[in-house]
């Protein structure tokens, strides 16, 4: 079996397990689990990890169906990727796969708890192991903290990190209501991050399939 066929087989096997998962429901963290179906795309070379599904994603049933998806797609366009690269070539996933619900304060969505992230993490680790991407985009502080350790966004956005044999590029939360991006100095960090992404797009030949994966 070729490596891309093995990868597709491993990911396909994950879909049923994700859709059947009710761990956060039986654990009392969610009233009703509604896992988002992993989107299987051919030979992805970038994995993008967000925080958790929002209400639009929960309703529509695919990752980043809401405003964050539009922002992220536009950011990839700014980094020089072809139109629709975000949807067609990036493997989209998140720390947890069920909408955590609204925040009790009424201000936005509830971030997933440490316990929920722990229950869902094995799915994410299996996705990374199956795909083995050269580049991972971490979107939002929770995703960045989960893989790079807890630190301020200002210390990570605009930098590229090398861990576990791959590159990790942090991005801010892309909801469109992120107050972090209101500050000019933070928007400059986003510009720097997208410049780094543009550089990696060329250096890692991310627009084309690598020769070893070509049919
Ligand atoms: S968030 Fe993850 S671990 Fe929790 S029920 Fe949904 S799929 Fe399962």
PDB file of N, CA and C in Angstrom, residues 11 13-23 35 38 91 93-97 117-130:
ATOM      1  N   UNK A  11      -7.124   7.579   8.154  1.00  0.00           N
ATOM      2  CA  UNK A  11      -8.046   8.671   8.447  1.00  0.00           C
ATOM      3  C   UNK A  11      -9.498   8.232   8.266  1.00  0.00           C
ATOM      4  N   UNK A  13     -10.657   5.357   8.812  1.00  0.00           N
ATOM      5  CA  UNK A  13     -11.015   4.550   9.976  1.00  0.00           C
ATOM      6  C   UNK A  13     -11.357   5.400  11.189  1.00  0.00           C
ATOM      7  N   UNK A  14     -10.833   6.617  11.210  1.00  0.00           N
ATOM      8  CA  UNK A  14     -11.068   7.517  12.333  1.00  0.00           C
ATOM      9  C   UNK A  14     -12.471   8.136  12.284  1.00  0.00           C
ATOM     10  N   UNK A  15     -13.007   8.276  11.083  1.00  0.00           N
ATOM     11  CA  UNK A  15     -14.264   9.022  10.919  1.00  0.00           C
ATOM     12  C   UNK A  15     -15.383   8.413  11.754  1.00  0.00           C
ATOM     13  N   UNK A  16     -15.559   7.109  11.645  1.00  0.00           N
ATOM     14  CA  UNK A  16     -16.636   6.449  12.375  1.00  0.00           C
ATOM     15  C   UNK A  16     -16.464   6.577  13.879  1.00  0.00           C
ATOM     16  N   UNK A  17     -15.208   6.473  14.329  1.00  0.00           N
ATOM     17  CA  UNK A  17     -14.947   6.588  15.770  1.00  0.00           C
ATOM     18  C   UNK A  17     -15.268   7.990  16.281  1.00  0.00           C
ATOM     19  N   UNK A  18     -14.880   8.994  15.499  1.00  0.00           N
ATOM     20  CA  UNK A  18     -15.184  10.377  15.909  1.00  0.00           C
ATOM     21  C   UNK A  18     -16.694  10.576  15.973  1.00  0.00           C
ATOM     22  N   UNK A  19     -17.393  10.171  14.917  1.00  0.00           N
ATOM     23  CA  UNK A  19     -18.842  10.418  14.861  1.00  0.00           C
ATOM     24  C   UNK A  19     -19.584   9.678  15.981  1.00  0.00           C
ATOM     25  N   UNK A  20     -19.042   8.556  16.408  1.00  0.00           N
ATOM     26  CA  UNK A  20     -19.720   7.770  17.456  1.00  0.00           C
ATOM     27  C   UNK A  20     -19.347   8.229  18.865  1.00  0.00           C
ATOM     28  N   UNK A  21     -18.357   9.131  18.974  1.00  0.00           N
ATOM     29  CA  UNK A  21     -17.838   9.494  20.299  1.00  0.00           C
ATOM     30  C   UNK A  21     -18.883  10.269  21.123  1.00  0.00           C
ATOM     31  N   UNK A  22     -19.055   9.853  22.341  1.00  0.00           N
ATOM     32  CA  UNK A  22     -19.950  10.548  23.278  1.00  0.00           C
ATOM     33  C   UNK A  22     -19.243  10.747  24.623  1.00  0.00           C
ATOM     34  N   UNK A  23     -17.904  10.749  24.632  1.00  0.00           N
ATOM     35  CA  UNK A  23     -17.147  10.783  25.888  1.00  0.00           C
ATOM     36  C   UNK A  23     -17.476  12.007  26.740  1.00  0.00           C
ATOM     37  N   UNK A  35     -20.215  15.406  17.349  1.00  0.00           N
ATOM     38  CA  UNK A  35     -18.883  15.557  16.759  1.00  0.00           C
ATOM     39  C   UNK A  35     -18.951  15.965  15.286  1.00  0.00           C
ATOM     40  N   UNK A  38     -14.646  14.492  10.447  1.00  0.00           N
ATOM     41  CA  UNK A  38     -13.356  14.861   9.847  1.00  0.00           C
ATOM     42  C   UNK A  38     -13.487  14.942   8.325  1.00  0.00           C
ATOM     43  N   UNK A  91      -5.952  20.255   5.970  1.00  0.00           N
ATOM     44  CA  UNK A  91      -6.734  19.356   6.839  1.00  0.00           C
ATOM     45  C   UNK A  91      -7.151  20.149   8.067  1.00  0.00           C
ATOM     46  N   UNK A  93      -9.012  20.786  11.614  1.00  0.00           N
ATOM     47  CA  UNK A  93      -9.424  20.041  12.791  1.00  0.00           C
ATOM     48  C   UNK A  93      -9.359  20.980  14.000  1.00  0.00           C
ATOM     49  N   UNK A  94      -9.640  20.459  15.174  1.00  0.00           N
ATOM     50  CA  UNK A  94      -9.634  21.325  16.357  1.00  0.00           C
ATOM     51  C   UNK A  94      -9.367  20.500  17.618  1.00  0.00           C
ATOM     52  N   UNK A  95      -9.078  21.202  18.711  1.00  0.00           N
ATOM     53  CA  UNK A  95      -8.745  20.526  19.968  1.00  0.00           C
ATOM     54  C   UNK A  95      -9.884  19.635  20.422  1.00  0.00           C
ATOM     55  N   UNK A  96     -11.127  20.130  20.255  1.00  0.00           N
ATOM     56  CA  UNK A  96     -12.305  19.296  20.527  1.00  0.00           C
ATOM     57  C   UNK A  96     -13.227  19.384  19.322  1.00  0.00           C
ATOM     58  N   UNK A  97     -14.115  18.396  19.199  1.00  0.00           N
ATOM     59  CA  UNK A  97     -14.920  18.286  17.970  1.00  0.00           C
ATOM     60  C   UNK A  97     -16.400  18.493  18.181  1.00  0.00           C
ATOM     61  N   UNK A 117     -10.612  18.694  26.417  1.00  0.00           N
ATOM     62  CA  UNK A 117      -9.464  18.651  25.499  1.00  0.00           C
ATOM     63  C   UNK A 117      -8.688  17.347  25.673  1.00  0.00           C
ATOM     64  N   UNK A 118      -8.588  16.893  26.915  1.00  0.00           N
ATOM     65  CA  UNK A 118      -7.878  15.631  27.163  1.00  0.00           C
ATOM     66  C   UNK A 118      -8.601  14.447  26.556  1.00  0.00           C
ATOM     67  N   UNK A 119      -9.930  14.448  26.646  1.00  0.00           N
ATOM     68  CA  UNK A 119     -10.697  13.331  26.085  1.00  0.00           C
ATOM     69  C   UNK A 119     -10.597  13.298  24.561  1.00  0.00           C
ATOM     70  N   UNK A 120     -10.524  14.477  23.943  1.00  0.00           N
ATOM     71  CA  UNK A 120     -10.535  14.546  22.476  1.00  0.00           C
ATOM     72  C   UNK A 120      -9.139  14.434  21.873  1.00  0.00           C
ATOM     73  N   UNK A 121      -8.117  14.652  22.667  1.00  0.00           N
ATOM     74  CA  UNK A 121      -6.749  14.737  22.147  1.00  0.00           C
ATOM     75  C   UNK A 121      -6.291  13.483  21.378  1.00  0.00           C
ATOM     76  N   UNK A 122      -6.682  12.274  21.806  1.00  0.00           N
ATOM     77  CA  UNK A 122      -6.216  11.112  21.042  1.00  0.00           C
ATOM     78  C   UNK A 122      -6.610  11.155  19.563  1.00  0.00           C
ATOM     79  N   UNK A 123      -7.793  11.704  19.262  1.00  0.00           N
ATOM     80  CA  UNK A 123      -8.178  11.830  17.846  1.00  0.00           C
ATOM     81  C   UNK A 123      -7.195  12.731  17.106  1.00  0.00           C
ATOM     82  N   UNK A 124      -6.855  13.840  17.748  1.00  0.00           N
ATOM     83  CA  UNK A 124      -5.940  14.796  17.132  1.00  0.00           C
ATOM     84  C   UNK A 124      -4.553  14.182  16.937  1.00  0.00           C
ATOM     85  N   UNK A 125      -4.082  13.472  17.950  1.00  0.00           N
ATOM     86  CA  UNK A 125      -2.765  12.834  17.837  1.00  0.00           C
ATOM     87  C   UNK A 125      -2.760  11.802  16.714  1.00  0.00           C
ATOM     88  N   UNK A 126      -3.875  11.085  16.561  1.00  0.00           N
ATOM     89  CA  UNK A 126      -3.940  10.087  15.471  1.00  0.00           C
ATOM     90  C   UNK A 126      -3.972  10.769  14.103  1.00  0.00           C
ATOM     91  N   UNK A 127      -4.653  11.910  14.020  1.00  0.00           N
ATOM     92  CA  UNK A 127      -4.665  12.643  12.742  1.00  0.00           C
ATOM     93  C   UNK A 127      -3.255  13.104  12.386  1.00  0.00           C
ATOM     94  N   UNK A 128      -2.537  13.656  13.376  1.00  0.00           N
ATOM     95  CA  UNK A 128      -1.176  14.133  13.099  1.00  0.00           C
ATOM     96  C   UNK A 128      -0.264  12.966  12.722  1.00  0.00           C
ATOM     97  N   UNK A 129      -0.436  11.841  13.403  1.00  0.00           N
ATOM     98  CA  UNK A 129       0.408  10.678  13.091  1.00  0.00           C
ATOM     99  C   UNK A 129       0.101  10.144  11.694  1.00  0.00           C
ATOM    100  N   UNK A 130      -1.170  10.135  11.311  1.00  0.00           N
ATOM    101  CA  UNK A 130      -1.542   9.592   9.998  1.00  0.00           C
ATOM    102  C   UNK A 130      -1.076  10.504   8.865  1.00  0.00           C
TER     103      UNK A 130
END
